[in-house]
PDB file as gemmi writes it, atoms N, CA and C in Angstrom:
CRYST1    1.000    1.000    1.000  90.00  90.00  90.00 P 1                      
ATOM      1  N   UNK A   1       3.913 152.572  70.996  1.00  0.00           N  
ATOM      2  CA  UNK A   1       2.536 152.227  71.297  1.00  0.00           C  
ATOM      3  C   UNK A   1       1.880 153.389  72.036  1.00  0.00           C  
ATOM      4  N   UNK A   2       0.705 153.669  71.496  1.00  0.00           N  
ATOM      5  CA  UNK A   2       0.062 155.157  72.321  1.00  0.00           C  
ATOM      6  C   UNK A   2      -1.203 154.100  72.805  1.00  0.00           C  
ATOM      7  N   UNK A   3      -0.774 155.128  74.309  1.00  0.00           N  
ATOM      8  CA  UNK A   3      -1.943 154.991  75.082  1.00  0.00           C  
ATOM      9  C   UNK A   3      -3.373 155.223  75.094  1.00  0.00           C  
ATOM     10  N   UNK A   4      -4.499 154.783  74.741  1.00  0.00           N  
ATOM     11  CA  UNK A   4      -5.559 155.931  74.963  1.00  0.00           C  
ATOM     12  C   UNK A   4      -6.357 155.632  76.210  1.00  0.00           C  
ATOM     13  N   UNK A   5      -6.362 157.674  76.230  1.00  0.00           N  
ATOM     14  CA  UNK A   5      -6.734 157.858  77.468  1.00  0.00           C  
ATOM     15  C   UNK A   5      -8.328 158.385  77.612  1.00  0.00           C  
ATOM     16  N   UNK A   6      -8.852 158.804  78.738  1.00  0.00           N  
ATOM     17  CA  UNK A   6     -10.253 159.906  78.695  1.00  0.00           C  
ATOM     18  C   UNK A   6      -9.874 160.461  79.781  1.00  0.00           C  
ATOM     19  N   UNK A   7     -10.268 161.954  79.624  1.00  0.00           N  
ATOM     20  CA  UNK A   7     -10.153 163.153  81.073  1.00  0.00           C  
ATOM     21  C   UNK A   7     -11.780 163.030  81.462  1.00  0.00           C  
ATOM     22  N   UNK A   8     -11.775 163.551  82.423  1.00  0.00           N  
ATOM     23  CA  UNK A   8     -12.522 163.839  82.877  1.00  0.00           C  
ATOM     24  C   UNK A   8     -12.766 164.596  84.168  1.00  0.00           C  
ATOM     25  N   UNK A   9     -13.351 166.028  83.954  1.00  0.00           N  
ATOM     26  CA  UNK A   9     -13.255 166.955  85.302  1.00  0.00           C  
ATOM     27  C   UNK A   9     -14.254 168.154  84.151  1.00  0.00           C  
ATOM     28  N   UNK A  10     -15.406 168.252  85.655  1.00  0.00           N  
ATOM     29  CA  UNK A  10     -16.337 169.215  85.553  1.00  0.00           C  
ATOM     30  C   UNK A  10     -16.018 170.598  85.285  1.00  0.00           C  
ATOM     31  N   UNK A  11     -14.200 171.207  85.403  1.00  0.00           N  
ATOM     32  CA  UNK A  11     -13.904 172.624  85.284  1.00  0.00           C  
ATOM     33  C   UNK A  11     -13.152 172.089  83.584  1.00  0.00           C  
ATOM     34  N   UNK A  12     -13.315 173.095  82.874  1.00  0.00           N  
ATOM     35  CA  UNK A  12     -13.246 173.506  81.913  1.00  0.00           C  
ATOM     36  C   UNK A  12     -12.160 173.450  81.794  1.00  0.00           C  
ATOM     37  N   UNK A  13     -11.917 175.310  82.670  1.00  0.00           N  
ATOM     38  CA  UNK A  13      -9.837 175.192  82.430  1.00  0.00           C  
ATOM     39  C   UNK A  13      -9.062 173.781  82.590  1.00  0.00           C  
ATOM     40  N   UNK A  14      -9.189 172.985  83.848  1.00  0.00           N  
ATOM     41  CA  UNK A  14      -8.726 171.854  84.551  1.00  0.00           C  
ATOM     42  C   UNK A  14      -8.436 171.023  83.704  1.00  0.00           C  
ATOM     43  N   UNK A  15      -9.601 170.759  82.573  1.00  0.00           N  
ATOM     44  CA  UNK A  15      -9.534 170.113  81.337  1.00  0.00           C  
ATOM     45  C   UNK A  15      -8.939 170.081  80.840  1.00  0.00           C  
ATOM     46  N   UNK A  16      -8.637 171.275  80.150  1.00  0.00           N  
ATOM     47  CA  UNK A  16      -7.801 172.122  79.035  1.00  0.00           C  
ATOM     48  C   UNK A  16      -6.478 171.921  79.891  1.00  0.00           C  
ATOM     49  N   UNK A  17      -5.783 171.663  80.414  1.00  0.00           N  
ATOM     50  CA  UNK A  17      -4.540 171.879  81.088  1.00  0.00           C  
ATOM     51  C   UNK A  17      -4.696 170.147  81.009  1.00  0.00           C  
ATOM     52  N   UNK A  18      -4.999 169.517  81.362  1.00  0.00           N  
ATOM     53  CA  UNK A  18      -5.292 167.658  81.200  1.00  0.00           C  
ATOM     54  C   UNK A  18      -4.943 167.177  79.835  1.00  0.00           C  
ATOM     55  N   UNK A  19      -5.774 168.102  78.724  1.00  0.00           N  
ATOM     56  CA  UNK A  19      -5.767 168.001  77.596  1.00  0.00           C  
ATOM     57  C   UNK A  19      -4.397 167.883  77.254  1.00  0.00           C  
ATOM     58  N   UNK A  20      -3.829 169.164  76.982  1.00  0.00           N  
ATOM     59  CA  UNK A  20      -2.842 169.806  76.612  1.00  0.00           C  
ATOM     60  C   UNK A  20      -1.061 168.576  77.489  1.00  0.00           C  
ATOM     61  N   UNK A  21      -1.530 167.928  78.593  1.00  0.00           N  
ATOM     62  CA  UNK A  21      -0.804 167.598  79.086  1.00  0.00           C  
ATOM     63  C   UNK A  21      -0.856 166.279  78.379  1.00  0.00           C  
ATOM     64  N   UNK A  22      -1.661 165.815  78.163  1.00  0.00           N  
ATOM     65  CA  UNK A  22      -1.839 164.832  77.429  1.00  0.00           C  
ATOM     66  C   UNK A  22      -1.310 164.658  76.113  1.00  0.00           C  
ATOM     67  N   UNK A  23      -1.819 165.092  75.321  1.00  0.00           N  
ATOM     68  CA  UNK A  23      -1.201 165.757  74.031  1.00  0.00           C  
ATOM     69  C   UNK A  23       0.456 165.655  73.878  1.00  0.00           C  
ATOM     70  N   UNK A  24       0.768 166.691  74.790  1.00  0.00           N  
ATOM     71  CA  UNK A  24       2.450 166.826  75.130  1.00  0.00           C  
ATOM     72  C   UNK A  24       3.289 166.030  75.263  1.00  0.00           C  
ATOM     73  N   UNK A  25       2.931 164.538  75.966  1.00  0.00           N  
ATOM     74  CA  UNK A  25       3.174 163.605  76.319  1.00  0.00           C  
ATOM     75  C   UNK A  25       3.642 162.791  74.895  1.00  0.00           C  
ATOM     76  N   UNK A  26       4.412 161.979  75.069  1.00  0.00           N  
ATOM     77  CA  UNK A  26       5.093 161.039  73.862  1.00  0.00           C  
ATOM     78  C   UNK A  26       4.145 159.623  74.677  1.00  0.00           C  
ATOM     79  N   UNK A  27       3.735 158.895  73.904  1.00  0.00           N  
ATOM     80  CA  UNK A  27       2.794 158.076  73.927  1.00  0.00           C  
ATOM     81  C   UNK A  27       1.623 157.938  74.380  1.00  0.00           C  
ATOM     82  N   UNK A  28       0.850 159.150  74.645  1.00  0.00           N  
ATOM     83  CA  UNK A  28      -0.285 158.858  75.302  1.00  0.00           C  
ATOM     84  C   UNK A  28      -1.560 159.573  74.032  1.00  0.00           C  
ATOM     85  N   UNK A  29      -2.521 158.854  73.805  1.00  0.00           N  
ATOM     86  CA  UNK A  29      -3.167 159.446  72.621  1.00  0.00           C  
ATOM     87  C   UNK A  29      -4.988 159.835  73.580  1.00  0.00           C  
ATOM     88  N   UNK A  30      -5.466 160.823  73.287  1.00  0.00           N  
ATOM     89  CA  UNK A  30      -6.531 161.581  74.313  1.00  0.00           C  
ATOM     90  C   UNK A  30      -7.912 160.787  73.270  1.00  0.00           C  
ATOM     91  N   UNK A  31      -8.814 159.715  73.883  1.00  0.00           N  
ATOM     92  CA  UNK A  31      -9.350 159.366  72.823  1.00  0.00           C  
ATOM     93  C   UNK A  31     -11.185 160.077  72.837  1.00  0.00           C  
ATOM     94  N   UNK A  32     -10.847 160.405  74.327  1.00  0.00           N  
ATOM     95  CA  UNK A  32     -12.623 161.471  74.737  1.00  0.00           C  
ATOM     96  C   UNK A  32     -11.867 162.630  76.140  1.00  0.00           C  
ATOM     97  N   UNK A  33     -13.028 163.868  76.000  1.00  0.00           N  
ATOM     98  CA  UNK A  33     -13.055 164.459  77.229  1.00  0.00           C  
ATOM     99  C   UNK A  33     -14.069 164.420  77.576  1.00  0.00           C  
ATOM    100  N   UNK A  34     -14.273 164.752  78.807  1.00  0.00           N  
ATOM    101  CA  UNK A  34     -16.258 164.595  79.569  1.00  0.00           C  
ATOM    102  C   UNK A  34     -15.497 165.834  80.788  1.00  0.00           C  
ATOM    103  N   UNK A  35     -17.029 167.015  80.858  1.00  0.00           N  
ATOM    104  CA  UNK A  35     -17.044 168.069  81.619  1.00  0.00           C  
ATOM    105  C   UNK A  35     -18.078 167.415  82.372  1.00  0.00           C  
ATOM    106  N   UNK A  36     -19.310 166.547  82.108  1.00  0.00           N  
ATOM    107  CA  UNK A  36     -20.152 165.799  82.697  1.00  0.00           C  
ATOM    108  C   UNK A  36     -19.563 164.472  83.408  1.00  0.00           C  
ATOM    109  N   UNK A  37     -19.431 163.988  84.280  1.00  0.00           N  
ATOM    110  CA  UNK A  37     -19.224 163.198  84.974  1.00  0.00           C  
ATOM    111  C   UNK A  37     -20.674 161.576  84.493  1.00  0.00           C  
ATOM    112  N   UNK A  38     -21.718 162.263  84.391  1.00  0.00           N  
ATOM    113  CA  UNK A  38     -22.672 161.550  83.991  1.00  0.00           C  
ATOM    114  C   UNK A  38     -22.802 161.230  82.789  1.00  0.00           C  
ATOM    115  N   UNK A  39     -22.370 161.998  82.177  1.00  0.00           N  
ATOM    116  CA  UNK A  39     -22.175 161.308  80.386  1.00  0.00           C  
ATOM    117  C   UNK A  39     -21.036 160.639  80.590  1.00  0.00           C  
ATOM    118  N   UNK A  40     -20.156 160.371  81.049  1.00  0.00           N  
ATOM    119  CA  UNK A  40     -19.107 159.416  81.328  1.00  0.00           C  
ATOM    120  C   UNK A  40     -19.230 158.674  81.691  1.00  0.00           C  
ATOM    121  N   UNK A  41     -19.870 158.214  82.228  1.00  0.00           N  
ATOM    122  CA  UNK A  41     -20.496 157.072  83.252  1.00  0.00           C  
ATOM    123  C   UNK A  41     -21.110 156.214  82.082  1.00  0.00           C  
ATOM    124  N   UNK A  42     -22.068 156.989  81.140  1.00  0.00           N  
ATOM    125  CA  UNK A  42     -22.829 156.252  80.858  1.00  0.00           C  
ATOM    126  C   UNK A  42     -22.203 155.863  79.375  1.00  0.00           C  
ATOM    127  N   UNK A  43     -21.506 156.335  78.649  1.00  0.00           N  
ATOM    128  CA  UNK A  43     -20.670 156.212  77.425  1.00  0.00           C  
ATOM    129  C   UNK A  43     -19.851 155.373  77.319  1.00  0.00           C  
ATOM    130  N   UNK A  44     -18.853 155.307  78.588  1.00  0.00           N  
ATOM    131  CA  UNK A  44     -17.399 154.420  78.474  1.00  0.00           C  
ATOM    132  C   UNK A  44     -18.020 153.162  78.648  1.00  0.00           C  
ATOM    133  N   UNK A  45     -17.737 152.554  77.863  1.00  0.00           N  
ATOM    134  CA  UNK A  45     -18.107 150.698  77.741  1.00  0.00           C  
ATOM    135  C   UNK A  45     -16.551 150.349  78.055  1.00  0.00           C  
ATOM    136  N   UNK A  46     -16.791 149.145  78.366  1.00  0.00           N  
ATOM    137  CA  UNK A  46     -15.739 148.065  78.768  1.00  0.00           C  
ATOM    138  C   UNK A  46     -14.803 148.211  76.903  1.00  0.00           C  
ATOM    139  N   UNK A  47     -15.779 148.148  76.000  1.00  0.00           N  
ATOM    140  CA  UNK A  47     -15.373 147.712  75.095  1.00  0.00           C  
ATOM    141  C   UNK A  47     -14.656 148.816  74.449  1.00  0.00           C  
ATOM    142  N   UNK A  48     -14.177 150.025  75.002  1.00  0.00           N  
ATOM    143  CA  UNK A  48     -13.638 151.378  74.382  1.00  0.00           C  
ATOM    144  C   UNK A  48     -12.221 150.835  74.795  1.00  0.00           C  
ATOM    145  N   UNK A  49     -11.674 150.066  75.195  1.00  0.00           N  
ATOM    146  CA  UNK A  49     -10.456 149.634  75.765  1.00  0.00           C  
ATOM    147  C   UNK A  49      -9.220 150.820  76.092  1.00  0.00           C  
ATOM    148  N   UNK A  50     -10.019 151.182  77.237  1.00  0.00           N  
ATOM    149  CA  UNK A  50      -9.010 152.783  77.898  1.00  0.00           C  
ATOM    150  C   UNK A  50      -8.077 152.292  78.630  1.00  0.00           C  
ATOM    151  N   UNK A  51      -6.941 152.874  78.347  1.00  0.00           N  
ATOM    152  CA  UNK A  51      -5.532 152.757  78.601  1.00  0.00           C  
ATOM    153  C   UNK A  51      -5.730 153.193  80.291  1.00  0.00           C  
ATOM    154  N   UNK A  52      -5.525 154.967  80.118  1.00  0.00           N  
ATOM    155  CA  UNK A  52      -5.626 155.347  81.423  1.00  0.00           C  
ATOM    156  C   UNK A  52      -6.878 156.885  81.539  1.00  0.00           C  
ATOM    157  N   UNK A  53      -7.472 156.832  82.311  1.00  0.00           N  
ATOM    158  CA  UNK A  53      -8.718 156.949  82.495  1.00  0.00           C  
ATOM    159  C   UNK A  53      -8.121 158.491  83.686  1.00  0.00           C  
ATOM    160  N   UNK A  54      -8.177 159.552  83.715  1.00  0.00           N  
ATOM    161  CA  UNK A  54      -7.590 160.633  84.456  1.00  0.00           C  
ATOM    162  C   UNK A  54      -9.047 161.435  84.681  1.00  0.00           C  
ATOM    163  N   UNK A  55      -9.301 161.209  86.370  1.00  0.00           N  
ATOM    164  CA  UNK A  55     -10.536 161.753  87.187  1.00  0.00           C  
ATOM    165  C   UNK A  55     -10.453 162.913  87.592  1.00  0.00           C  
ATOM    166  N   UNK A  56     -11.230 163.702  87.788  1.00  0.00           N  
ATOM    167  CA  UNK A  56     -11.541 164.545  89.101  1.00  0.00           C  
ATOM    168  C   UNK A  56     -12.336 163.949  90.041  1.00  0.00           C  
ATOM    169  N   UNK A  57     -12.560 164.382  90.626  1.00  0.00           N  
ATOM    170  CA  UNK A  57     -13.010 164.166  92.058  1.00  0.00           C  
ATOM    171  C   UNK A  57     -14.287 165.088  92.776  1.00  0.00           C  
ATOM    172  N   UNK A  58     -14.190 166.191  92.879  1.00  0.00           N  
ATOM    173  CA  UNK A  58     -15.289 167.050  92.803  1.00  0.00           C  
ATOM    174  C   UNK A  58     -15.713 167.325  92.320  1.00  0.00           C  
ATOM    175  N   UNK A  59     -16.902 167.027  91.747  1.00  0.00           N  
ATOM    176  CA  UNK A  59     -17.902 166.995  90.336  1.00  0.00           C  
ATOM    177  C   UNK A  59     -19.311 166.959  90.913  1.00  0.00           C  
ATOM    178  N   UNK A  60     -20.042 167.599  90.150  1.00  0.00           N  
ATOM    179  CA  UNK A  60     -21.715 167.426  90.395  1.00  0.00           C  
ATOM    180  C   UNK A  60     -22.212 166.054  89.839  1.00  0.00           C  
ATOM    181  N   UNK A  61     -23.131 165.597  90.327  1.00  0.00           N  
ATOM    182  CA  UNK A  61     -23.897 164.531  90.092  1.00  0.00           C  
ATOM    183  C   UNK A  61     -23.646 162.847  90.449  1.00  0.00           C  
ATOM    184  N   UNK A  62     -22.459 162.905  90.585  1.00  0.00           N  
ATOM    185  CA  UNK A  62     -21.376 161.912  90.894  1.00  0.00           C  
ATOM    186  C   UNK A  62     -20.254 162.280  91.396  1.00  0.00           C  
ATOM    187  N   UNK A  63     -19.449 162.095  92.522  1.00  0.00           N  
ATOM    188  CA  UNK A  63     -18.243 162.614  92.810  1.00  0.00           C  
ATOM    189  C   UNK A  63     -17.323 161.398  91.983  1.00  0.00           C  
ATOM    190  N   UNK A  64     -16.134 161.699  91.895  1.00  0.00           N  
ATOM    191  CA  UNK A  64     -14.837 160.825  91.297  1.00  0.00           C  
ATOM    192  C   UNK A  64     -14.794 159.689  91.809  1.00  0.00           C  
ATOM    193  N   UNK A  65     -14.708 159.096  93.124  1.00  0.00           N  
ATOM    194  CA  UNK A  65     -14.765 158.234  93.963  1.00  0.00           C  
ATOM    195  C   UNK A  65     -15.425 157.133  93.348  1.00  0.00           C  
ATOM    196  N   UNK A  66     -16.942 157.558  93.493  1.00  0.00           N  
ATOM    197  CA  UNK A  66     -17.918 156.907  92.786  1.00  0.00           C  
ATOM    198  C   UNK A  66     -17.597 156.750  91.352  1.00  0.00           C  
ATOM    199  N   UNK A  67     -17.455 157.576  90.618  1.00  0.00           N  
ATOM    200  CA  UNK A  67     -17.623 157.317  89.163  1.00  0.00           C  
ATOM    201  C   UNK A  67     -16.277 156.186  89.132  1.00  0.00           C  
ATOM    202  N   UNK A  68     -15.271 156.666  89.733  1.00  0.00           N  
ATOM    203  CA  UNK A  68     -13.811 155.695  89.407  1.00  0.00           C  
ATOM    204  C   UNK A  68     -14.469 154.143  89.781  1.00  0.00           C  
ATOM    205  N   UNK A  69     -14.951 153.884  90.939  1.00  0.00           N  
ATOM    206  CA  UNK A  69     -15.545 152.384  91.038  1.00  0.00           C  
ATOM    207  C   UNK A  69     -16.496 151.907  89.884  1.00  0.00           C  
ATOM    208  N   UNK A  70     -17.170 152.687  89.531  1.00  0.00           N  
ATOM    209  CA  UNK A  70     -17.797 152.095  88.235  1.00  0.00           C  
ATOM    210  C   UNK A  70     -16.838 151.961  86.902  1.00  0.00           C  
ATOM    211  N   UNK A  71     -15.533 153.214  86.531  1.00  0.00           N  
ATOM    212  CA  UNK A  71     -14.812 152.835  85.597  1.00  0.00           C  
ATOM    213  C   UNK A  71     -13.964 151.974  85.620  1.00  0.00           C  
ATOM    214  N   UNK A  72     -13.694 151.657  86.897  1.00  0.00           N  
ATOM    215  CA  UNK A  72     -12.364 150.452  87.546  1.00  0.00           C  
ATOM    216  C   UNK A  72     -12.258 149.590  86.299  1.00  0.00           C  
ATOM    217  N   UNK A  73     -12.798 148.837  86.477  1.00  0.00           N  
ATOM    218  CA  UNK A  73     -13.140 147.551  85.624  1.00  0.00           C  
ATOM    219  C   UNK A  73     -12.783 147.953  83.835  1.00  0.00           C  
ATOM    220  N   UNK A  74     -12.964 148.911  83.287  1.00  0.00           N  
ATOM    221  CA  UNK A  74     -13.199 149.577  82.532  1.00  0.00           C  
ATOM    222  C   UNK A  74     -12.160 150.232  81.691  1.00  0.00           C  
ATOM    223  N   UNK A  75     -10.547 150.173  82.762  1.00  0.00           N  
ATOM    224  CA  UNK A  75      -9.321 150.840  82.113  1.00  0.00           C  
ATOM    225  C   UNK A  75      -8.528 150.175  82.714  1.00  0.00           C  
ATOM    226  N   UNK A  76      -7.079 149.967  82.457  1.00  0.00           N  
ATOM    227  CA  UNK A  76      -5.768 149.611  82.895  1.00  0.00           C  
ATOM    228  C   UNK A  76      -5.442 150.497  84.178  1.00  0.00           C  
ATOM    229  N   UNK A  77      -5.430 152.149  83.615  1.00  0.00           N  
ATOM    230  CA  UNK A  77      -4.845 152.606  84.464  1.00  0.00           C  
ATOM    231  C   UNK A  77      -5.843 153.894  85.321  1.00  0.00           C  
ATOM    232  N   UNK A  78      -5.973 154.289  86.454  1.00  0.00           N  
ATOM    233  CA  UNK A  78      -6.966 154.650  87.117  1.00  0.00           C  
ATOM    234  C   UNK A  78      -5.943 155.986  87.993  1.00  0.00           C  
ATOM    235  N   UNK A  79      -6.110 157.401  87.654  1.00  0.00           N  
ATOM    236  CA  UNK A  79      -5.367 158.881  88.001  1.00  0.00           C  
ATOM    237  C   UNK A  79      -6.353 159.531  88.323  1.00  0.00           C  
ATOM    238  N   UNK A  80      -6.426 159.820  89.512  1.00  0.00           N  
ATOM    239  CA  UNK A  80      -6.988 160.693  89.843  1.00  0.00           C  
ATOM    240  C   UNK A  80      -6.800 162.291  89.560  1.00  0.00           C  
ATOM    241  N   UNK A  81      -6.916 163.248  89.382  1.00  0.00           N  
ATOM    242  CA  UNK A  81      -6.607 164.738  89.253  1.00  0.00           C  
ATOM    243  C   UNK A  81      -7.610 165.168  90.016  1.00  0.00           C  
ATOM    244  N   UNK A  82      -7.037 166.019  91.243  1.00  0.00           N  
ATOM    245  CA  UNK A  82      -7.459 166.547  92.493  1.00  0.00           C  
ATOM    246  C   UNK A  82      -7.198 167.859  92.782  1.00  0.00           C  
ATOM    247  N   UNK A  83      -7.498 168.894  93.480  1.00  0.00           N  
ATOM    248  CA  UNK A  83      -7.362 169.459  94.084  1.00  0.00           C  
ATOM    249  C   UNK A  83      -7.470 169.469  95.723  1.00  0.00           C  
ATOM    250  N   UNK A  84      -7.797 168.217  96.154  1.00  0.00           N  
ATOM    251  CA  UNK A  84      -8.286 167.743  97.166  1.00  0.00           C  
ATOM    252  C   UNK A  84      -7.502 166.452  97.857  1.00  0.00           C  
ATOM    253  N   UNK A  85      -6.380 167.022  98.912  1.00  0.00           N  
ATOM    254  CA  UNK A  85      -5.696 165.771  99.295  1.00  0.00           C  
ATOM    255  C   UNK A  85      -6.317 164.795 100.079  1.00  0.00           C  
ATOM    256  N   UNK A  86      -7.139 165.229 100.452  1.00  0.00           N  
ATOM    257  CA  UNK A  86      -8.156 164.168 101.647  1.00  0.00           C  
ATOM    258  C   UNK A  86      -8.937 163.256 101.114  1.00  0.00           C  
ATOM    259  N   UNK A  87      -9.152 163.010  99.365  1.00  0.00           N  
ATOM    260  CA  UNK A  87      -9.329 162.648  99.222  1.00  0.00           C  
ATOM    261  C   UNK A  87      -8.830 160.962  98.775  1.00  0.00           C  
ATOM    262  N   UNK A  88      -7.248 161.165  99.522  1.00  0.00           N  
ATOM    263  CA  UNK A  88      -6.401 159.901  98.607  1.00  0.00           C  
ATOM    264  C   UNK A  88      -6.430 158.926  99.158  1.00  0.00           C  
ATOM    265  N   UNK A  89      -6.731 158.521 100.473  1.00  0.00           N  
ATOM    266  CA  UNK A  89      -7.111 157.010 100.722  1.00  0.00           C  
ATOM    267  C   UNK A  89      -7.934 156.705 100.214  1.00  0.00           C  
ATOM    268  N   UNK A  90      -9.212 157.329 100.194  1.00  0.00           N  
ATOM    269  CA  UNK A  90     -10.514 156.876  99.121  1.00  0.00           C  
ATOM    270  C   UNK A  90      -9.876 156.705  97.938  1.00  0.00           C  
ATOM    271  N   UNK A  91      -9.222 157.303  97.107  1.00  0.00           N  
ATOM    272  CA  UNK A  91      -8.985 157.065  95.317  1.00  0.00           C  
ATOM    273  C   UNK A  91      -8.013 155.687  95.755  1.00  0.00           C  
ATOM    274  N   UNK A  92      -7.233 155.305  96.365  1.00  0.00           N  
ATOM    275  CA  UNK A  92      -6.651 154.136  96.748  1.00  0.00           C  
ATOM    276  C   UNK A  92      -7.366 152.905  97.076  1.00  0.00           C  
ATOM    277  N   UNK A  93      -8.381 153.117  97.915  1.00  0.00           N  
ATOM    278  CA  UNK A  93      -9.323 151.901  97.660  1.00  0.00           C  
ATOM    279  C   UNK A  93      -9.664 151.669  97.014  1.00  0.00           C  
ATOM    280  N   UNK A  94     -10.142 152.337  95.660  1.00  0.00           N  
ATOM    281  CA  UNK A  94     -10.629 152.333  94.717  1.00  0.00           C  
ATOM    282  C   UNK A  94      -9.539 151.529  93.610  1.00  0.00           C  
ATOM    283  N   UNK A  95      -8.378 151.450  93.855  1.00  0.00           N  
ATOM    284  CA  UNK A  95      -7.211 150.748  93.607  1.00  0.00           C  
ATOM    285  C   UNK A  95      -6.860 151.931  92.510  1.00  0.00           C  
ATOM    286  N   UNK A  96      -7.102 153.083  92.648  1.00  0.00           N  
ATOM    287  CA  UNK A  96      -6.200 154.158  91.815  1.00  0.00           C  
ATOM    288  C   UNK A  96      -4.678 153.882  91.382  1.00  0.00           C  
ATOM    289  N   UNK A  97      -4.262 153.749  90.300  1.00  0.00           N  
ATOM    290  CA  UNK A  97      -2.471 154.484  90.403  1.00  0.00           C  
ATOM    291  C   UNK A  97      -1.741 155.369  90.057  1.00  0.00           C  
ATOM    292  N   UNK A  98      -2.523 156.638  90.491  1.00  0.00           N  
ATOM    293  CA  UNK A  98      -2.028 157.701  90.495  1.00  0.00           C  
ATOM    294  C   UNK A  98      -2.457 158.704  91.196  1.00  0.00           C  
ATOM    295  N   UNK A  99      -2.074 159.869  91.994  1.00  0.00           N  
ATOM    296  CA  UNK A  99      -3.307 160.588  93.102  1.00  0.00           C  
ATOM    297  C   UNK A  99      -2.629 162.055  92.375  1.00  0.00           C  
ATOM    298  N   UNK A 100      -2.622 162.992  91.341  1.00  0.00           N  
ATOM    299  CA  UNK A 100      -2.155 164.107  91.330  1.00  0.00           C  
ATOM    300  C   UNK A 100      -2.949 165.654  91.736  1.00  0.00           C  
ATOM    301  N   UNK A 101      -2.301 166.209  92.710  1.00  0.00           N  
ATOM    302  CA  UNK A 101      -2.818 167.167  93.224  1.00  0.00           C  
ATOM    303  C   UNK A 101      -2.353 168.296  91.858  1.00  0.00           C  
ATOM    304  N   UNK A 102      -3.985 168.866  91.892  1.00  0.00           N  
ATOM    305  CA  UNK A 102      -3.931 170.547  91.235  1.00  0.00           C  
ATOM    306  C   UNK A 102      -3.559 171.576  92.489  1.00  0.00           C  
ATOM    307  N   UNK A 103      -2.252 172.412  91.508  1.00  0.00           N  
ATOM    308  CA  UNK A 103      -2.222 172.554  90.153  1.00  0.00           C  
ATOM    309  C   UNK A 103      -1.309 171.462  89.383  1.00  0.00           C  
ATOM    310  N   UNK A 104      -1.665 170.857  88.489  1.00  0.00           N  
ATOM    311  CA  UNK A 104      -0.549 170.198  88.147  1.00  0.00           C  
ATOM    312  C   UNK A 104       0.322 170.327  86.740  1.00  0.00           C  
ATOM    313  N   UNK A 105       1.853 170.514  86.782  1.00  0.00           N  
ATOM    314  CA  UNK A 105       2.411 171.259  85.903  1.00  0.00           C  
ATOM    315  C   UNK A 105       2.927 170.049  85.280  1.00  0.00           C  
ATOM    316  N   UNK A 106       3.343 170.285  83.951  1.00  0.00           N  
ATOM    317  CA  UNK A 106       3.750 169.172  82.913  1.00  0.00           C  
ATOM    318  C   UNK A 106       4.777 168.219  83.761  1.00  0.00           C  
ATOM    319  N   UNK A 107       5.581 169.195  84.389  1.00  0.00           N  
ATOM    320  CA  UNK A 107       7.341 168.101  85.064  1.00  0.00           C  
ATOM    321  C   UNK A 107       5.967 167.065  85.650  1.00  0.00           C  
ATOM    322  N   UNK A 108       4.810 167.766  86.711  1.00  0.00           N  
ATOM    323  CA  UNK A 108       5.002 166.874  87.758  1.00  0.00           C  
ATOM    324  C   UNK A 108       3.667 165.127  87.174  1.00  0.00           C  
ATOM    325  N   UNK A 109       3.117 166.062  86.255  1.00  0.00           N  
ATOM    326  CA  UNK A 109       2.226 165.056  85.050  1.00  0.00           C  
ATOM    327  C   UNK A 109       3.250 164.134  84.918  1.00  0.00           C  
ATOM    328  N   UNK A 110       4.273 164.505  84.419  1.00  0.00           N  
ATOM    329  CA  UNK A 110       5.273 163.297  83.528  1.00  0.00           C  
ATOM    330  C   UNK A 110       5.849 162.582  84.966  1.00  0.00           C  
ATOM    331  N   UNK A 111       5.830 162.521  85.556  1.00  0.00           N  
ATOM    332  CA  UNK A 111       6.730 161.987  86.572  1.00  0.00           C  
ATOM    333  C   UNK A 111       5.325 160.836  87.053  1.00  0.00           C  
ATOM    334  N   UNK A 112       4.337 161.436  87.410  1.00  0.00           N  
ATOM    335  CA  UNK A 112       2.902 160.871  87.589  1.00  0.00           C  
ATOM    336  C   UNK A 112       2.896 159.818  86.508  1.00  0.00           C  
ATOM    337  N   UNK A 113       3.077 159.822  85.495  1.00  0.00           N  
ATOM    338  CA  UNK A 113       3.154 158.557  84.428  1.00  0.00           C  
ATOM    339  C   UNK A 113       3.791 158.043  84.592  1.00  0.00           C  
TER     340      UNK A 113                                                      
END                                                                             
């Protein structure tokens, strides 16, 4: 059974390394990316039925925090992708289950799943 997922993070590379990790992965299928935080917001319907949903956090227009409370509802599974540890009690209220600090390398992705 493959998962589908959506990335989402305003850096490009960050993406591309999300992507690719994704991909790599044995069951997880990548079904959108968003560099916009705001086209994400406004695209993902309840009804896209997202597996697991993988954030950033520092983003223009919306930080992660925010956008994750609006996707909550929206996916099974809720990962943050950070560069930012201060941010992990906040992604926890948010009932996150996953907090992975950048950089993050395939071992420590797979272990995160």
């Amino acid at each position: 059974m493959n998962l589908k997922c959506i990335a989402i993070d305003d850096e490009e590379h960050a993406l591309e390394v999300m992507i690719d990790h994704i991909e790599e992965m044995p069951g997880l299928y990548l079904e959108k990316s968003y560099t916009n935080p705001i086209s994400a917001l406004t695209e993902i319907s309840a009804s896209d039925k997202v597996d697991i949903v993988f954030l950033d956090i520092d983003m223009p227009g919306i930080n992660g925090i925010d956008l994750g409370k609006s996707l909550r509802d929206k996916t099974k599974y809720l990962v943050y992708t950070t560069a930012h540890p201060d941010y992990a009690l906040q992604a926890f209220d948010v009932q996150s289950d996953q907090y992975l600090l950048k950089p993050i390398s395939f071992a420590k992705f797979a272990l995160g799943i």
